[in-house]
mmCIF file of C-alpha atoms in Angstrom:
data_model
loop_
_atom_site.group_PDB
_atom_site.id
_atom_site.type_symbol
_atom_site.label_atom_id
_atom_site.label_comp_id
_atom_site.label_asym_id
_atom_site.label_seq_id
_atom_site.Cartn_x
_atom_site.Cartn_y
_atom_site.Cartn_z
ATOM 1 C CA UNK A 1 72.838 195.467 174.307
ATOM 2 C CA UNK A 2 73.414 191.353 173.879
ATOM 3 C CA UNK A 3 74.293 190.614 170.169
ATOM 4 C CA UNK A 4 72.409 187.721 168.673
ATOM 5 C CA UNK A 5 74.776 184.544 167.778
ATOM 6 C CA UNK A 6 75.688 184.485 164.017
ATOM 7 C CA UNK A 7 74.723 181.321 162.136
ATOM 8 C CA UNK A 8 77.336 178.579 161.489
ATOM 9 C CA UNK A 9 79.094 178.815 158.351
ATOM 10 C CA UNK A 10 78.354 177.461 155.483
ATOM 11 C CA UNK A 11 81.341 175.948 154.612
ATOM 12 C CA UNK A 12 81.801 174.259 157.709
ATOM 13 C CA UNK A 13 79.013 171.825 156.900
ATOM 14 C CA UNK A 14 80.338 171.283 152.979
ATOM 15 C CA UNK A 15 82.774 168.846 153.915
ATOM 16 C CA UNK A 16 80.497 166.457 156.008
ATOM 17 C CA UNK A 17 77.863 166.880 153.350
ATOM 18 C CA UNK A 18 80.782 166.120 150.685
ATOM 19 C CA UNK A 19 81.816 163.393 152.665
ATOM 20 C CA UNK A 20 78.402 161.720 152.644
ATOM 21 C CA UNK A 21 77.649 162.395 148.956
ATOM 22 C CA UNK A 22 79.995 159.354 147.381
ATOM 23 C CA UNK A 23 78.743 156.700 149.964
ATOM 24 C CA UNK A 24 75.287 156.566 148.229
ATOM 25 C CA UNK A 25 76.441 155.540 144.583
ATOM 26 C CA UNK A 26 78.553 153.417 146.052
ATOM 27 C CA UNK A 27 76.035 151.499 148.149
ATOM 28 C CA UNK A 28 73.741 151.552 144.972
ATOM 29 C CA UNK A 29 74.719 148.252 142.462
ATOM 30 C CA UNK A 30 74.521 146.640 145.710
ATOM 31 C CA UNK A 31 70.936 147.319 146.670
ATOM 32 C CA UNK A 32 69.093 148.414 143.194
ATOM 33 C CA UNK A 33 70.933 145.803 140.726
ATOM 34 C CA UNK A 34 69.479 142.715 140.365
ATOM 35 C CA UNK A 35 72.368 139.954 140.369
ATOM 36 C CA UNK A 36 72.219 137.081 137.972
ATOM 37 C CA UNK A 37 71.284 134.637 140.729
ATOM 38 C CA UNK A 38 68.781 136.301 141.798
ATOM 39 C CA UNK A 39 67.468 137.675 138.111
ATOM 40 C CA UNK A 40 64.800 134.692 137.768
ATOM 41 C CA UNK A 41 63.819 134.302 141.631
ATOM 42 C CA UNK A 42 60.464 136.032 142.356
ATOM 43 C CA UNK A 43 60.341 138.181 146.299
ATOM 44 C CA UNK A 44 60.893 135.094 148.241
ATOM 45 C CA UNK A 45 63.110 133.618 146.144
ATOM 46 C CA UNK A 46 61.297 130.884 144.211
ATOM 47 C CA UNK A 47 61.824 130.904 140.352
ATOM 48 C CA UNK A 48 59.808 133.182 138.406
ATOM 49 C CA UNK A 49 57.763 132.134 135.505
ATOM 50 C CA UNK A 50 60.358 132.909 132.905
ATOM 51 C CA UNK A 51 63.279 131.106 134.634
ATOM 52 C CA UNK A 52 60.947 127.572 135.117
ATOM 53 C CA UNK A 53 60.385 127.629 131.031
ATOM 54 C CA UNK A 54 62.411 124.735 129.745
ATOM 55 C CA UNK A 55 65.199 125.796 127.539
ATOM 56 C CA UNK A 56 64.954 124.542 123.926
ATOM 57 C CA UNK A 57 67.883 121.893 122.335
ATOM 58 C CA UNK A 58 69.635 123.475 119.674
ATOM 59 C CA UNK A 59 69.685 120.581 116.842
ATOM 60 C CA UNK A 60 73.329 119.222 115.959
ATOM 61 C CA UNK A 61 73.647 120.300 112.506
ATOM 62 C CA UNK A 62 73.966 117.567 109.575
ATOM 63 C CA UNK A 63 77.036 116.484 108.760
ATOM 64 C CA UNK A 64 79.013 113.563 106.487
ATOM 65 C CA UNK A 65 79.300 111.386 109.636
ATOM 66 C CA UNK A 66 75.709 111.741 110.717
ATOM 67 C CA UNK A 67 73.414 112.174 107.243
ATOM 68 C CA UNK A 68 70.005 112.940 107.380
ATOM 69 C CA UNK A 69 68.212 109.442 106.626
ATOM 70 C CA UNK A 70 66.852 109.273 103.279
ATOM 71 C CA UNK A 71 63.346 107.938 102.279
ATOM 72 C CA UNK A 72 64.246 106.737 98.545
ATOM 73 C CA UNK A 73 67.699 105.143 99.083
ATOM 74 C CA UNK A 74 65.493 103.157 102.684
ATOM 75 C CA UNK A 75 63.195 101.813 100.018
ATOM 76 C CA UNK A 76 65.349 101.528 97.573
ATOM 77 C CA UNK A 77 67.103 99.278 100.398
ATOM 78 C CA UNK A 78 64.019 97.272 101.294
ATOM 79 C CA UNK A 79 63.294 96.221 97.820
ATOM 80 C CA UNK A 80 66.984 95.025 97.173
ATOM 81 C CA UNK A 81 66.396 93.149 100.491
ATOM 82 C CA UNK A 82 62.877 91.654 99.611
ATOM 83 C CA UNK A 83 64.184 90.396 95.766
ATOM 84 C CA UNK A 84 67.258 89.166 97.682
ATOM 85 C CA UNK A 85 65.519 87.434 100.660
ATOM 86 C CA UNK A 86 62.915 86.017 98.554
ATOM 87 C CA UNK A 87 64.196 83.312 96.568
ATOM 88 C CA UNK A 88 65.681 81.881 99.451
ATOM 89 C CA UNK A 89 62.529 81.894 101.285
ATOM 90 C CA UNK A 90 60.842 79.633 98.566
ATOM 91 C CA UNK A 91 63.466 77.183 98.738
ATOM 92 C CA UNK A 92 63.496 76.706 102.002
ATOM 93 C CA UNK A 93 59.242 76.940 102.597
ATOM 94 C CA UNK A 94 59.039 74.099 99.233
ATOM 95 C CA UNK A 95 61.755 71.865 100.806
ATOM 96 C CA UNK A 96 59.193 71.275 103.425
ATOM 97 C CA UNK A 97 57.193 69.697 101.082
ATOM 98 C CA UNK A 98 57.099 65.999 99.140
ATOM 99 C CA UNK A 99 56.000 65.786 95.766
ATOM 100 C CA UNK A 100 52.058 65.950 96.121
ATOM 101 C CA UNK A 101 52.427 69.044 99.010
ATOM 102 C CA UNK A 102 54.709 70.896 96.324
ATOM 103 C CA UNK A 103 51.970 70.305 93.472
ATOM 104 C CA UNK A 104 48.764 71.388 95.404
ATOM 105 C CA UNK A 105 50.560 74.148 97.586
ATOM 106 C CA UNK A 106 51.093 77.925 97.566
ATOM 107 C CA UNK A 107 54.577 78.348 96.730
ATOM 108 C CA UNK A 108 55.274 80.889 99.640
ATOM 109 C CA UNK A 109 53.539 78.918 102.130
ATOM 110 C CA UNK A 110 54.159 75.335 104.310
ATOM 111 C CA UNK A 111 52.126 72.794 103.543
ATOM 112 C CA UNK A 112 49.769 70.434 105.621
ATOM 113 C CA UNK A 113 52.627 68.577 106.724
ATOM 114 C CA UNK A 114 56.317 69.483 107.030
ATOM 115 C CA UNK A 115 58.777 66.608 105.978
ATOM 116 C CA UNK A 116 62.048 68.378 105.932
ATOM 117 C CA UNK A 117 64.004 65.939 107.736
ATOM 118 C CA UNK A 118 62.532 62.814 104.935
ATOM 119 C CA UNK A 119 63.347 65.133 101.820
ATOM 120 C CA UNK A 120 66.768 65.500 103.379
ATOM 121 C CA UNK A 121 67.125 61.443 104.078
ATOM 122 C CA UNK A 122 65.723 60.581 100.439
ATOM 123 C CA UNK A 123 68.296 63.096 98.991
ATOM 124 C CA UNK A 124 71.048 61.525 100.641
ATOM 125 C CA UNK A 125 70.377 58.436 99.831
ATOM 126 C CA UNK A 126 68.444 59.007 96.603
ATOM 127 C CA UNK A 127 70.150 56.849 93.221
ATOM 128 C CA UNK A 128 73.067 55.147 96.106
ATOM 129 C CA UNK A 129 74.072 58.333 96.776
ATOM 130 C CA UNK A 130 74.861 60.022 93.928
ATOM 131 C CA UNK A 131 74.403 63.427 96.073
ATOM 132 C CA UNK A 132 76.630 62.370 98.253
ATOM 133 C CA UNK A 133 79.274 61.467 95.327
ATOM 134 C CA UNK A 134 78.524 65.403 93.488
ATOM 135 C CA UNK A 135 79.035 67.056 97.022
ATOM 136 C CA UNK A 136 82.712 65.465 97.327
ATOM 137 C CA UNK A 137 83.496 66.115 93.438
ATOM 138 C CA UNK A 138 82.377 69.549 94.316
ATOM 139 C CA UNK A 139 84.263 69.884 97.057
ATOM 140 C CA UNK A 140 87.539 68.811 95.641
ATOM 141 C CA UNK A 141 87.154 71.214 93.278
ATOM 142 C CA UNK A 142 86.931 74.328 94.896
ATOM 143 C CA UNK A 143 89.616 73.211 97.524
ATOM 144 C CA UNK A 144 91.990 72.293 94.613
ATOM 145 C CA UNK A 145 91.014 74.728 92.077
ATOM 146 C CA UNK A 146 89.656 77.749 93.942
ATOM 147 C CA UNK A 147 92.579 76.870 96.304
ATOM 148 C CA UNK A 148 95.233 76.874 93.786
ATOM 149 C CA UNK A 149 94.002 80.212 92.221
ATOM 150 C CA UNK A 150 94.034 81.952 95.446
ATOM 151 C CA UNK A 151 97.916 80.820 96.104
ATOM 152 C CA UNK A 152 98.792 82.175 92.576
ATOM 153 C CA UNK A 153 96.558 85.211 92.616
ATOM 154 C CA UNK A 154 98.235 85.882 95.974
ATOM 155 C CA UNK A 155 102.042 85.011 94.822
ATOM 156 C CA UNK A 156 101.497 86.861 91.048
ATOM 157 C CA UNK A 157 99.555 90.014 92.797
ATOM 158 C CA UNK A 158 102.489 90.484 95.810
ATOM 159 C CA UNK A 159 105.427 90.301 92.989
ATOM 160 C CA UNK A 160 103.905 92.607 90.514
ATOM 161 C CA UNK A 161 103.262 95.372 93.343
ATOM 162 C CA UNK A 162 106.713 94.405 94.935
ATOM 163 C CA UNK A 163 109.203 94.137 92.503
ATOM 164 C CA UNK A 164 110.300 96.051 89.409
ATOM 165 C CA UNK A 165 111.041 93.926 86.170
ATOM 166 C CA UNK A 166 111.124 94.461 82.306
ATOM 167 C CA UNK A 167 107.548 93.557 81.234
ATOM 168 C CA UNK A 168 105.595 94.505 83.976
ATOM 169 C CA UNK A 169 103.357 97.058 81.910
ATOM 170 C CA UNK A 170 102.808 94.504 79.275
ATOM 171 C CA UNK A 171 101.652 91.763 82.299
ATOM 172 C CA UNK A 172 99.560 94.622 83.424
ATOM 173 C CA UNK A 173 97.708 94.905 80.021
ATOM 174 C CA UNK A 174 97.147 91.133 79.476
ATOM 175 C CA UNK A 175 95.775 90.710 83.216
ATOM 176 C CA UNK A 176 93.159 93.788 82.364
ATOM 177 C CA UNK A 177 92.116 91.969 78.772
ATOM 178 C CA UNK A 178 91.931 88.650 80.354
ATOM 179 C CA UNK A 179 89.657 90.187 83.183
ATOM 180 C CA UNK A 180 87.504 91.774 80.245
ATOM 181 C CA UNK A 181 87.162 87.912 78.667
ATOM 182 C CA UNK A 182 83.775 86.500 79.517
ATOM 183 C CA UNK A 183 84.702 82.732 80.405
ATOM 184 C CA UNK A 184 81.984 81.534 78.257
ATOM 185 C CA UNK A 185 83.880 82.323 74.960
ATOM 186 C CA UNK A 186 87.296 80.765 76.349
ATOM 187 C CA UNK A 187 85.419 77.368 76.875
ATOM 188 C CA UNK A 188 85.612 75.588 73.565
ATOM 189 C CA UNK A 189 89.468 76.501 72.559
ATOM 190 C CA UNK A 190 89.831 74.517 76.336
ATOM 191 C CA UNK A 191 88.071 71.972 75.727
ATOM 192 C CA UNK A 192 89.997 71.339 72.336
ATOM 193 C CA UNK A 193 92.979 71.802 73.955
ATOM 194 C CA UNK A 194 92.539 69.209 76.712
ATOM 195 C CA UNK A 195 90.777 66.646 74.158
ATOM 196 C CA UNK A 196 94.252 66.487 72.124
ATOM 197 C CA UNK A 197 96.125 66.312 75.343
ATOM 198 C CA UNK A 198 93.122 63.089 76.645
ATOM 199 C CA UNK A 199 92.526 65.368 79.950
ATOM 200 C CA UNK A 200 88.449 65.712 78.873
ATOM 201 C CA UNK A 201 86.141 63.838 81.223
ATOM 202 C CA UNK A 202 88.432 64.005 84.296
ATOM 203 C CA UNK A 203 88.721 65.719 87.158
ATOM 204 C CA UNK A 204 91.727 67.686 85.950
ATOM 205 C CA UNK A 205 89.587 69.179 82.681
ATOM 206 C CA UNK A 206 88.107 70.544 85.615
ATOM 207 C CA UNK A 207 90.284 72.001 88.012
ATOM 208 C CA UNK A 208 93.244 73.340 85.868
ATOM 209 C CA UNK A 209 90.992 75.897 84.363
ATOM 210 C CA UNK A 210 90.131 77.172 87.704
ATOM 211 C CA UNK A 211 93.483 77.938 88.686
ATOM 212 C CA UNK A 212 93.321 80.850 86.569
ATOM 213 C CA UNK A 213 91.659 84.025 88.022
ATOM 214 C CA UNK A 214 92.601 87.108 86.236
ATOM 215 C CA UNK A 215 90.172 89.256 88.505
ATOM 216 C CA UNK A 216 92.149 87.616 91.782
ATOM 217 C CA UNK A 217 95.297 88.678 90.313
ATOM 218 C CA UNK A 218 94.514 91.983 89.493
ATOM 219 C CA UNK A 219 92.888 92.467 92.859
ATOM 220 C CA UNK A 220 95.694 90.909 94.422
ATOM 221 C CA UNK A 221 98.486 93.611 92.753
ATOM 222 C CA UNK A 222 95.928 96.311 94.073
ATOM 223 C CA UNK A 223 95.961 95.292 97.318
ATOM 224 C CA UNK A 224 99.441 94.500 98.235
ATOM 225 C CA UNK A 225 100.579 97.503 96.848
ATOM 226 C CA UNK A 226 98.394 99.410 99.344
ATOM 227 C CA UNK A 227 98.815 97.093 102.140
ATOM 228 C CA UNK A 228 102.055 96.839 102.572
ATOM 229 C CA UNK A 229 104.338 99.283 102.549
ATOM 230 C CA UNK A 230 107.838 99.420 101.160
ATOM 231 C CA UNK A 231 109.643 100.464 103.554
ATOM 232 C CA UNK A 232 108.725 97.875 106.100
ATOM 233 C CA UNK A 233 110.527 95.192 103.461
ATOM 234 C CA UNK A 234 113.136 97.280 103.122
ATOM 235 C CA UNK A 235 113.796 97.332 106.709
ATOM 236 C CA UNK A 236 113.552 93.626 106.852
ATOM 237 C CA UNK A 237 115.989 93.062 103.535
ATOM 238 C CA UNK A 238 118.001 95.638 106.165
ATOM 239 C CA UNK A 239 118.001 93.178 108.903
ATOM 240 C CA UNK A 240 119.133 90.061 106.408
ATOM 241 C CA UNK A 241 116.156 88.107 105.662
ATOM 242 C CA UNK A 242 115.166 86.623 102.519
ATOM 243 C CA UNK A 243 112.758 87.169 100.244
ATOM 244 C CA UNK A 244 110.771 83.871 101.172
ATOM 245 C CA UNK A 245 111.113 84.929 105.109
ATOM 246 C CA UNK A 246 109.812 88.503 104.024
ATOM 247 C CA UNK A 247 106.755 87.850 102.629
ATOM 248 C CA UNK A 248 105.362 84.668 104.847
ATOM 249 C CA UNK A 249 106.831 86.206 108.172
ATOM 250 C CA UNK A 250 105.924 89.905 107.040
ATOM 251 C CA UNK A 251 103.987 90.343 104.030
ATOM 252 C CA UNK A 252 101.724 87.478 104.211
ATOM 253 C CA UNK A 253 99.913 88.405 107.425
ATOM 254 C CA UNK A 254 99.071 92.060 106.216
ATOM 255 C CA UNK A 255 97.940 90.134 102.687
ATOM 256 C CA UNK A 256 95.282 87.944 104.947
ATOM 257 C CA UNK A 257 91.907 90.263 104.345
ATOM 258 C CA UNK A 258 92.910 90.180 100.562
ATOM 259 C CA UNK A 259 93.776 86.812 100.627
ATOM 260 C CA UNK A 260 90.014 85.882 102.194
ATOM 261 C CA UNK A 261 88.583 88.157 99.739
ATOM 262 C CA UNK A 262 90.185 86.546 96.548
ATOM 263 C CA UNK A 263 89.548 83.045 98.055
ATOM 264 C CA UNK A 264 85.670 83.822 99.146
ATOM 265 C CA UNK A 265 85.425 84.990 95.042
ATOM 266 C CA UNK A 266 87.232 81.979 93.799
ATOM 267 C CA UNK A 267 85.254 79.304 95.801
ATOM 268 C CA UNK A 268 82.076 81.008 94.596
ATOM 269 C CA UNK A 269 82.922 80.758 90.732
ATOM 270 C CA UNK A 270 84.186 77.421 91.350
ATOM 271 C CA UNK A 271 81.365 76.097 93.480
ATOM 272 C CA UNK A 272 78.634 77.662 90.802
ATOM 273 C CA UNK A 273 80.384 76.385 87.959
ATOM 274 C CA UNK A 274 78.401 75.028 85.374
ATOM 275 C CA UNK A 275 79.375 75.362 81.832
ATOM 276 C CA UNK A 276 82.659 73.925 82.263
ATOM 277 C CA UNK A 277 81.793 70.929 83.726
ATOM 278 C CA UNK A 278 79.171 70.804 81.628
ATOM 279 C CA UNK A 279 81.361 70.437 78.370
ATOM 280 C CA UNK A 280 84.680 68.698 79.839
ATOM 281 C CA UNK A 281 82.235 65.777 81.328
ATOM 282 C CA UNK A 282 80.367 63.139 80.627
ATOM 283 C CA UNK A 283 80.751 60.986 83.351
ATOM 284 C CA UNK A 284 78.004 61.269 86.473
ATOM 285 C CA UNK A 285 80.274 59.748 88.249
ATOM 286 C CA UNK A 286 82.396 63.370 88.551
ATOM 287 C CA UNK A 287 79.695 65.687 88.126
ATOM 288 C CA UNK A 288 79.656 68.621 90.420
ATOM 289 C CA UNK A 289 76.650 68.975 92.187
ATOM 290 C CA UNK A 290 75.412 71.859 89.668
ATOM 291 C CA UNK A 291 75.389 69.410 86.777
ATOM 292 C CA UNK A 292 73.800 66.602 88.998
ATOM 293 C CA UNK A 293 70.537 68.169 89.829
ATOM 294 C CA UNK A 294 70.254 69.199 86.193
ATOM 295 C CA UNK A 295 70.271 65.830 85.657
ATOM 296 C CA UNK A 296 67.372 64.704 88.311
ATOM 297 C CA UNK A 297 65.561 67.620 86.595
ATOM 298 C CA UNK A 298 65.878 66.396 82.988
ATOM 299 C CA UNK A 299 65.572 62.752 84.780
ATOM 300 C CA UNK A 300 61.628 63.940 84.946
ATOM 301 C CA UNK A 301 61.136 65.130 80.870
ATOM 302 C CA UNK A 302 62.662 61.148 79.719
ATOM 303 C CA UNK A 303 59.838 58.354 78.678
ATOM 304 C CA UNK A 304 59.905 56.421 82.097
ATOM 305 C CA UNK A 305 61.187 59.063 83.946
ATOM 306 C CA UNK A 306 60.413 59.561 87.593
ATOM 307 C CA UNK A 307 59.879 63.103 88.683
ATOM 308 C CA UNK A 308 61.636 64.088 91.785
ATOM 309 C CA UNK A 309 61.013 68.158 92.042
ATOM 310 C CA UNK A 310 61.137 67.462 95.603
ATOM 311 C CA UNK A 311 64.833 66.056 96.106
ATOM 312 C CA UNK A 312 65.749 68.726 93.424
ATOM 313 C CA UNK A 313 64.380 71.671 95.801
ATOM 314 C CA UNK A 314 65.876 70.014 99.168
ATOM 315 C CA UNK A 315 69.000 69.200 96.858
ATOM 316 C CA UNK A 316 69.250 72.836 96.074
ATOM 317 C CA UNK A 317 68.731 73.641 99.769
ATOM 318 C CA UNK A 318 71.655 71.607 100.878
ATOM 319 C CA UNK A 319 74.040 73.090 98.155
ATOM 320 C CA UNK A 320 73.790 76.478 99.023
ATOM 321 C CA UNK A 321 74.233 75.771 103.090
ATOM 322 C CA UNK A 322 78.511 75.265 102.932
ATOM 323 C CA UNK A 323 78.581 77.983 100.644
ATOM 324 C CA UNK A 324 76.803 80.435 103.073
ATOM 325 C CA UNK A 325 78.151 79.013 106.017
ATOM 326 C CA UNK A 326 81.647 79.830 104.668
ATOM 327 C CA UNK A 327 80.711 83.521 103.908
ATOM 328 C CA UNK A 328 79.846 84.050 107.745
ATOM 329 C CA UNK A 329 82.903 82.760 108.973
ATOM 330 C CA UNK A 330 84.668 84.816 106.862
ATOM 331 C CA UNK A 331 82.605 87.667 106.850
ATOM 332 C CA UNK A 332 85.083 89.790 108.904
ATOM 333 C CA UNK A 333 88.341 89.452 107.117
ATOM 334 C CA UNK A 334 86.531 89.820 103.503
ATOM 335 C CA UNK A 335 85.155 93.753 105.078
ATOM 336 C CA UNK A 336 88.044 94.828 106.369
ATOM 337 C CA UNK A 337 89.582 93.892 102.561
ATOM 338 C CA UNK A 338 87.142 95.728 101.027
ATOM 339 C CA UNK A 339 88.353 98.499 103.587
ATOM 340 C CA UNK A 340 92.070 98.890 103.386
ATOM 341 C CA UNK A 341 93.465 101.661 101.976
ATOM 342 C CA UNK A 342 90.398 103.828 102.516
ATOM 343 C CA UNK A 343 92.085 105.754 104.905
ATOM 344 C CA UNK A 344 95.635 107.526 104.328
ATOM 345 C CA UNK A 345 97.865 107.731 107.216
#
């Protein structure tokens, strides 16, 4: 009798079936996970709906450098900008106009016709030229007076930051009261002053009080004692040069923005100068020009008197052009005054 053939073992299929087991987790994060390519890619691969969304721009948060603009302080702006603007526009529009235009005319508004260039002739030549004669009194004064204050505010200012010497806190407390003095008050004791000394009703009644600036001074000792730096003169003093060497080969060129700044201030006061003048002279012959159009507008309230609004207005208009003009050329050096020292190094 044939016996029947015994199954396999068991065990002798275990280790193929053990052997199997592990490939199929392995072969799983390949086949089953979705990579992050292909996480926003629909079955043929195009982008799905939430991968084509456009991603939002996170806003840069507000900072000191970038501030968030502020209504008020924009019309607070404008308004400065309008009352400043102004005023200049209505000289300008009414020097367009001659005597009857100015009369029967809106003041903000041109006229029927514009006779700029005429007003500007007749000013000129208006009285022989007596414009002609304030403009170079007027300019000899600022170039002598605001001039000379600028060279002393600039000398005084560089040796009181510079140099230690007995006195210096007591020069430091008479600059600071003489800044707090209004001119105004100091303008009769001058003028009695010059009459005993028979310098009233000339030029120099004029010009020698306008060599003083006690605000150039004081912002003249600020500056150079923030502009330039000890140790650079040192080094020079070091290297054997002199004081006068030092300061127009080394100090003098870092002084420049201040310098511009206290000049630009000092040609200002000196150009708008009016009660001075108005007390030291009495001859037209060397009124500044601020004293001469006063007198073609007081010209108009004498018996006889001919009224000449006009020449005053285009007179005005020509003043205030050399004066402007030298602010823009300058306009760079006076900022970067009013910046030094801002930042510490």
């Amino acid at each position: 009798m044939t016996t029947p053939p015994l199954p396999a073992p068991a065990a002798a299929a275990t280790p193929a079936t053990s052997a199997s087991t592990p490939a199929t987790p392995a072969s799983t994060p390949a086949s089953s996970t979705p990579t992050p390519a292909s996480a926003d890619r629909g079955p043929a691969g195009a982008p799905s709906a939430a991968g084509s969304a456009p991603k939002r721009r996170r806003r840069s948060p507000r900072t000191p450098l970038s501030p968030r603009p502020s209504v008020p302080l924009t019309l607070v702006t404008a308004l400065v900008l309008v009352y400043t603007l102004l005023p200049l526009a209505w000289l300008f529009i009414n020097a367009t106009k001659d005597q009857k235009g100015l009369l029967n005319s809106f003041g903000l508004w041109f006229a029927d016709d514009v006779n700029l260039w005429d007003n500007i002739t007749r000013t000129l030549s208006y009285d022989d030229g007596a414009f002609v004669r304030w403009l170079l009194n007027t300019l000899l004064y600022v170039a002598v007076g605001a001039g000379g204050a600028t060279v002393l505010a600039v000398l005084g200012g560089y040796a009181l930051a510079k140099f230690a010497f007995p006195g210096r806190r007591a020069v430091f407390a008479v600059v600071i009261g003489a800044v707090a003095v209004p001119g105004t008050a100091l303008a009769v004791p001058t003028f009695l002053m010059f009459s005993k000394m028979g310098l009233t009703n000339t030029p120099w009644a004029v010009i020698i009080p306008s060599l003083i600036s006690p605000f150039g001074l004081y912002l003249m000792w600020v500056f150079a004692a923030e502009a330039v730096p000890t140790e650079l003169l040192e080094a020079a003093r070091i290297d054997g040069s002199g004081e006068l060497r030092t300061f127009f080969r080394i100090a003098l060129p870092l002084l420049m923005p201040g310098t511009v700044t206290v000049l630009l201030f000092s040609m200002v006061a000196t150009w708008n100068n009016y009660f001075l003048p108005l007390i030291m002279i009495k001859d037209p012959d060397w009124y500044p020009l601020t004293l001469g159009l006063n007198a073609w507008n007081a010209q108009a309230q004498t018996a006889g008197g001919e009224p000449v609004f006009d020449l005053i207005i285009t007179g005005s208009l020509l003043t205030i052009v050399p004066i402007v003009a030298v602010f823009l050329l300058l306009q760079r050096y006076w900022q970067s005054g009013l910046a030094a020292g801002s930042v510490k190094e």
